Amino acid sequence: MSATPTTPAAPGTQGPAADLAAPAWRRVVAQTGFETRMILRNGEQLLVTVILPVMLLLGLVLTSFVDLDTGGASRVDFVTPGVLALAVMSTAFTSQAIATAFDRRNGVLRLMSTTPLGRGGLLAGKVLGVLAVEVVQVVVISGVALALGWRPDPAGIPAALLAVLLGTAAFTSLAMLLAGTLRAEGVLAVANLVLVLLTVGGGVLVPADQLPGPLEQVALLLPSGALGEAMRGALLDGAVPPFSVVVLLGWTAALGSGAGRLFRWT
């Protein structure tokens, strides 16, 4: 009697095909490398994530077209934390929202979620890819700032890294919420518009207390303002303001919950 043929297991399920898959951590590492290369090899993404923040840093430090009250600190010491915060926003929010939205529109998310990588592995790879790009951003921007005379408070560097992680969590959650609910073209427009608005009036580069009128109070409650205040507090004063931590955690919880409930893979 001949043996009954077996049907191969579908990708992402238990069975012979799943048994041949690489361990989960290796799948996530491979996806992380792919996500990182996709951002750094894309000319438009590279412009937004690295080149523009460096140009902004040079412009704000070497010129005085923006009047800033540095509170006695040197201009480069005052400006650099905000530029680093903006770099985190550009990668964790704008780049990730746009890339994920177009992957969703093109069916990439749906296909990848059915592979042994799975939805959890795919999301982990995206988040770790964002962190890898941020490492590159921090190294490049910090190197330019140091060449310009930047002298951060060494005691605040661990606090600044904590602020980067909190900001990444909040803005990645926002990116996933937009990418999973709006059309790709809508995400492209909204993500870029939001980044511009937050840069101009969100307390990132210019502290909330230097913004006009009601913008001061609004900026303190925005994730952009909280991240800017956290980075300045860490690198200028050696500690992150507790209120900024609370605001970033609150936005992460709210946006993450919304993304978890509303995100559509197709």
Coordinates of C-alpha atoms in Angstrom, one line a residue:
M1 CA 0.0 0.0 0.0
S2 CA 1.4 3.4 -1.0
A3 CA 1.8 6.0 1.7
T4 CA -0.8 8.8 1.7
P5 CA 0.9 12.0 0.4
T6 CA 1.0 14.8 2.9
T7 CA 0.2 18.4 2.1
P8 CA 3.1 20.8 2.9
A9 CA 2.3 23.1 5.8
A10 CA 1.4 26.7 4.9
P11 CA 4.1 29.3 5.7
G12 CA 4.0 30.4 9.3
T13 CA 2.3 27.2 10.5
Q14 CA 3.5 24.1 12.3
G15 CA 4.8 21.4 10.0
P16 CA 7.8 20.3 7.9
A17 CA 8.2 23.7 6.3
A18 CA 8.2 25.4 9.7
D19 CA 10.8 22.9 11.0
L20 CA 13.2 24.0 8.2
A21 CA 12.9 27.7 9.1
A22 CA 15.8 29.5 10.8
P23 CA 15.4 30.2 14.6
A24 CA 13.2 33.1 15.4
W25 CA 16.0 35.4 16.5
R26 CA 17.9 34.8 13.2
R27 CA 14.8 35.7 11.2
V28 CA 14.4 38.9 13.2
V29 CA 18.1 39.8 12.8
A30 CA 17.8 39.2 9.0
Q31 CA 14.7 41.4 8.8
T32 CA 16.4 44.1 10.9
G33 CA 19.3 44.1 8.4
F34 CA 17.0 44.4 5.5
E35 CA 15.0 47.2 7.0
T36 CA 18.2 49.1 7.9
R37 CA 19.6 48.8 4.4
M38 CA 16.3 49.8 2.8
I39 CA 16.4 53.1 4.6
L40 CA 20.1 53.9 4.2
R41 CA 20.2 52.9 0.5
N42 CA 17.1 55.0 -0.4
G43 CA 18.3 58.5 -1.4
E44 CA 15.1 60.2 -0.3
Q45 CA 15.2 58.5 3.1
L46 CA 18.9 59.2 3.5
L47 CA 18.2 62.9 2.8
V48 CA 15.5 63.1 5.5
T49 CA 17.2 61.0 8.1
V50 CA 20.9 62.1 7.9
I51 CA 21.6 64.9 5.5
L52 CA 18.9 67.4 6.4
P53 CA 19.5 67.1 10.2
V54 CA 23.2 67.7 9.6
M55 CA 22.5 70.7 7.4
L56 CA 20.0 72.1 10.0
L57 CA 22.7 71.7 12.7
L58 CA 25.2 73.6 10.6
G59 CA 22.7 76.3 9.8
L60 CA 21.6 76.9 13.3
V61 CA 25.1 76.8 14.8
L62 CA 27.0 78.8 12.1
T63 CA 24.3 81.4 11.4
S64 CA 22.0 83.5 13.5
F65 CA 18.9 83.5 11.2
V66 CA 17.0 82.0 14.0
D67 CA 17.1 84.0 17.3
L68 CA 17.6 81.6 20.2
D69 CA 17.9 82.3 23.9
T70 CA 20.5 79.7 24.9
G71 CA 20.3 80.5 28.6
G72 CA 24.1 81.0 28.8
A73 CA 25.0 77.8 26.9
S74 CA 26.9 77.9 23.7
R75 CA 24.8 77.8 20.5
V76 CA 26.1 74.3 19.5
D77 CA 25.4 72.9 23.0
F78 CA 21.9 74.3 22.9
V79 CA 21.0 73.3 19.4
T80 CA 22.5 69.8 19.2
P81 CA 20.0 68.0 21.5
G82 CA 17.1 69.3 19.5
V83 CA 18.6 68.2 16.2
L84 CA 19.2 64.8 17.6
A85 CA 15.5 64.7 18.7
L86 CA 14.4 65.8 15.2
A87 CA 16.5 63.0 13.7
V88 CA 14.7 60.4 15.9
M89 CA 11.4 61.8 14.8
S90 CA 12.4 61.7 11.1
T91 CA 13.3 58.0 11.3
A92 CA 10.9 56.6 13.8
F93 CA 7.9 58.5 12.5
T94 CA 8.1 59.9 8.9
S95 CA 10.4 57.3 7.3
Q96 CA 8.7 54.3 9.0
A97 CA 5.2 55.5 8.4
I98 CA 5.8 56.0 4.7
A99 CA 7.7 52.8 4.1
T100 CA 5.2 50.7 6.1
A101 CA 2.2 52.3 4.3
F102 CA 3.6 51.5 0.8
D103 CA 4.6 48.0 1.9
R104 CA 0.9 47.6 3.0
R105 CA -0.4 48.9 -0.2
N106 CA 1.8 46.7 -2.3
G107 CA 0.8 43.6 -0.4
V108 CA 4.3 43.1 1.2
L109 CA 3.0 43.2 4.8
R110 CA 0.3 40.6 4.0
L111 CA 2.8 38.2 2.4
M112 CA 5.5 38.7 5.0
S113 CA 3.1 38.1 7.8
T114 CA 2.4 34.6 6.5
T115 CA 6.0 33.5 6.4
P116 CA 7.8 31.9 9.3
L117 CA 8.9 35.4 10.3
G118 CA 5.3 36.2 11.3
R119 CA 3.7 39.5 12.2
G120 CA 5.6 39.8 15.5
G121 CA 8.9 39.2 13.8
L122 CA 8.1 41.6 11.1
L123 CA 7.3 44.4 13.5
A124 CA 10.3 43.6 15.7
G125 CA 12.5 43.8 12.6
K126 CA 11.0 47.2 11.7
V127 CA 11.5 48.6 15.2
L128 CA 15.1 47.3 15.5
G129 CA 15.8 48.6 12.0
V130 CA 14.7 52.1 13.2
L131 CA 17.1 51.8 16.2
A132 CA 19.9 50.8 13.9
V133 CA 19.4 53.8 11.7
E134 CA 19.2 56.0 14.7
V135 CA 22.6 54.7 15.8
V136 CA 24.0 55.9 12.5
Q137 CA 22.2 59.3 12.9
V138 CA 23.5 59.8 16.4
V139 CA 27.1 59.0 15.4
V140 CA 27.1 61.3 12.3
I141 CA 25.3 64.2 14.0
S142 CA 27.3 63.9 17.2
G143 CA 30.6 63.8 15.2
V144 CA 29.7 67.0 13.3
A145 CA 28.6 68.7 16.6
L146 CA 31.8 67.7 18.3
A147 CA 33.8 69.2 15.5
L148 CA 31.8 72.4 15.9
G149 CA 32.7 72.5 19.6
W150 CA 29.8 70.6 21.2
R151 CA 30.5 69.6 24.8
P152 CA 27.6 67.5 26.2
D153 CA 27.2 66.8 29.9
P154 CA 28.8 63.3 30.2
A155 CA 26.5 62.4 33.1
G156 CA 23.5 63.0 30.9
I157 CA 24.5 60.6 28.1
P158 CA 22.7 57.5 29.6
A159 CA 19.6 59.8 30.2
A160 CA 19.8 60.9 26.6
L161 CA 19.8 57.3 25.4
L162 CA 16.7 56.7 27.5
A163 CA 15.1 59.7 25.9
V164 CA 15.9 58.4 22.5
L165 CA 14.3 55.0 23.3
L166 CA 11.2 56.7 24.7
G167 CA 10.9 59.0 21.7
T168 CA 11.4 56.1 19.4
A169 CA 8.6 54.1 21.0
A170 CA 6.2 57.0 20.9
F171 CA 6.9 58.0 17.3
T172 CA 7.0 54.4 16.0
S173 CA 3.6 53.9 17.5
L174 CA 2.3 57.0 15.7
A175 CA 3.9 55.7 12.5
M176 CA 2.2 52.3 12.8
L177 CA -1.1 54.0 13.5
L178 CA -1.0 56.1 10.4
A179 CA 0.5 53.4 8.2
G180 CA -2.1 50.9 9.2
T181 CA -5.2 53.0 8.8
L182 CA -4.7 55.5 5.9
R183 CA -4.0 55.1 2.2
A184 CA -0.3 55.2 1.3
E185 CA -0.6 58.5 -0.5
G186 CA -2.4 59.9 2.5
V187 CA 0.3 58.7 4.8
L188 CA 3.0 60.4 2.5
A189 CA 1.2 63.7 2.8
V190 CA 0.2 63.6 6.4
A191 CA 3.6 62.3 7.8
N192 CA 5.6 65.0 6.0
L193 CA 3.1 67.7 7.1
V194 CA 3.1 66.6 10.7
L195 CA 6.9 66.5 10.8
V196 CA 7.1 70.1 9.5
L197 CA 4.5 71.3 11.9
L198 CA 6.1 69.6 14.9
T199 CA 9.5 70.9 13.8
V200 CA 8.3 74.5 13.6
G201 CA 5.9 74.7 16.6
G202 CA 6.3 71.4 18.5
G203 CA 9.0 72.3 20.9
V204 CA 11.7 70.2 19.2
L205 CA 14.3 72.7 18.1
V206 CA 13.0 75.7 20.0
P207 CA 12.0 75.0 23.6
A208 CA 8.4 75.3 24.5
D209 CA 9.0 78.4 26.8
Q210 CA 10.3 80.3 23.7
L211 CA 7.2 79.6 21.6
P212 CA 4.5 82.3 21.3
G213 CA 1.2 82.3 23.1
P214 CA -0.6 79.1 23.8
L215 CA 1.9 77.1 21.7
E216 CA 4.1 77.0 24.9
Q217 CA 1.6 74.9 26.8
V218 CA 0.6 72.8 23.8
A219 CA 4.2 71.9 22.9
L220 CA 4.9 70.6 26.4
L221 CA 2.1 68.0 26.0
L222 CA 3.2 66.9 22.5
P223 CA 5.6 64.0 22.0
S224 CA 7.8 66.3 20.0
G225 CA 8.1 68.8 22.8
A226 CA 8.6 66.1 25.4
L227 CA 11.4 64.5 23.4
G228 CA 13.0 67.9 22.8
E229 CA 12.8 68.8 26.5
A230 CA 14.1 65.4 27.5
M231 CA 17.2 65.6 25.2
R232 CA 18.0 69.2 26.3
G233 CA 17.6 68.2 29.9
A234 CA 19.8 65.2 29.6
L235 CA 22.6 66.8 27.5
L236 CA 22.6 70.3 29.1
D237 CA 21.7 69.5 32.7
G238 CA 22.5 65.8 33.1
A239 CA 18.9 64.6 33.8
V240 CA 15.6 64.1 31.9
P241 CA 12.6 66.1 33.3
P242 CA 10.2 63.6 34.8
F243 CA 7.2 65.3 33.1
S244 CA 8.7 64.6 29.7
V245 CA 9.0 60.9 30.6
V246 CA 5.4 60.8 31.6
V247 CA 4.2 62.5 28.4
L248 CA 6.3 60.2 26.2
L249 CA 5.0 57.1 28.0
G250 CA 1.4 58.3 27.8
W251 CA 1.7 58.9 24.1
T252 CA 3.3 55.5 23.6
A253 CA 0.5 53.8 25.4
A254 CA -2.3 55.6 23.6
L255 CA -0.8 55.4 20.2
G256 CA 0.3 51.8 20.6
S257 CA -3.1 50.8 21.8
G258 CA -4.7 52.5 18.8
A259 CA -2.3 50.9 16.4
G260 CA -2.9 47.5 17.9
R261 CA -6.6 47.8 17.4
L262 CA -6.8 49.6 14.1
F263 CA -3.8 48.4 12.1
R264 CA -4.8 46.7 8.9
W265 CA -2.4 44.4 7.2
T266 CA -4.1 44.7 3.7

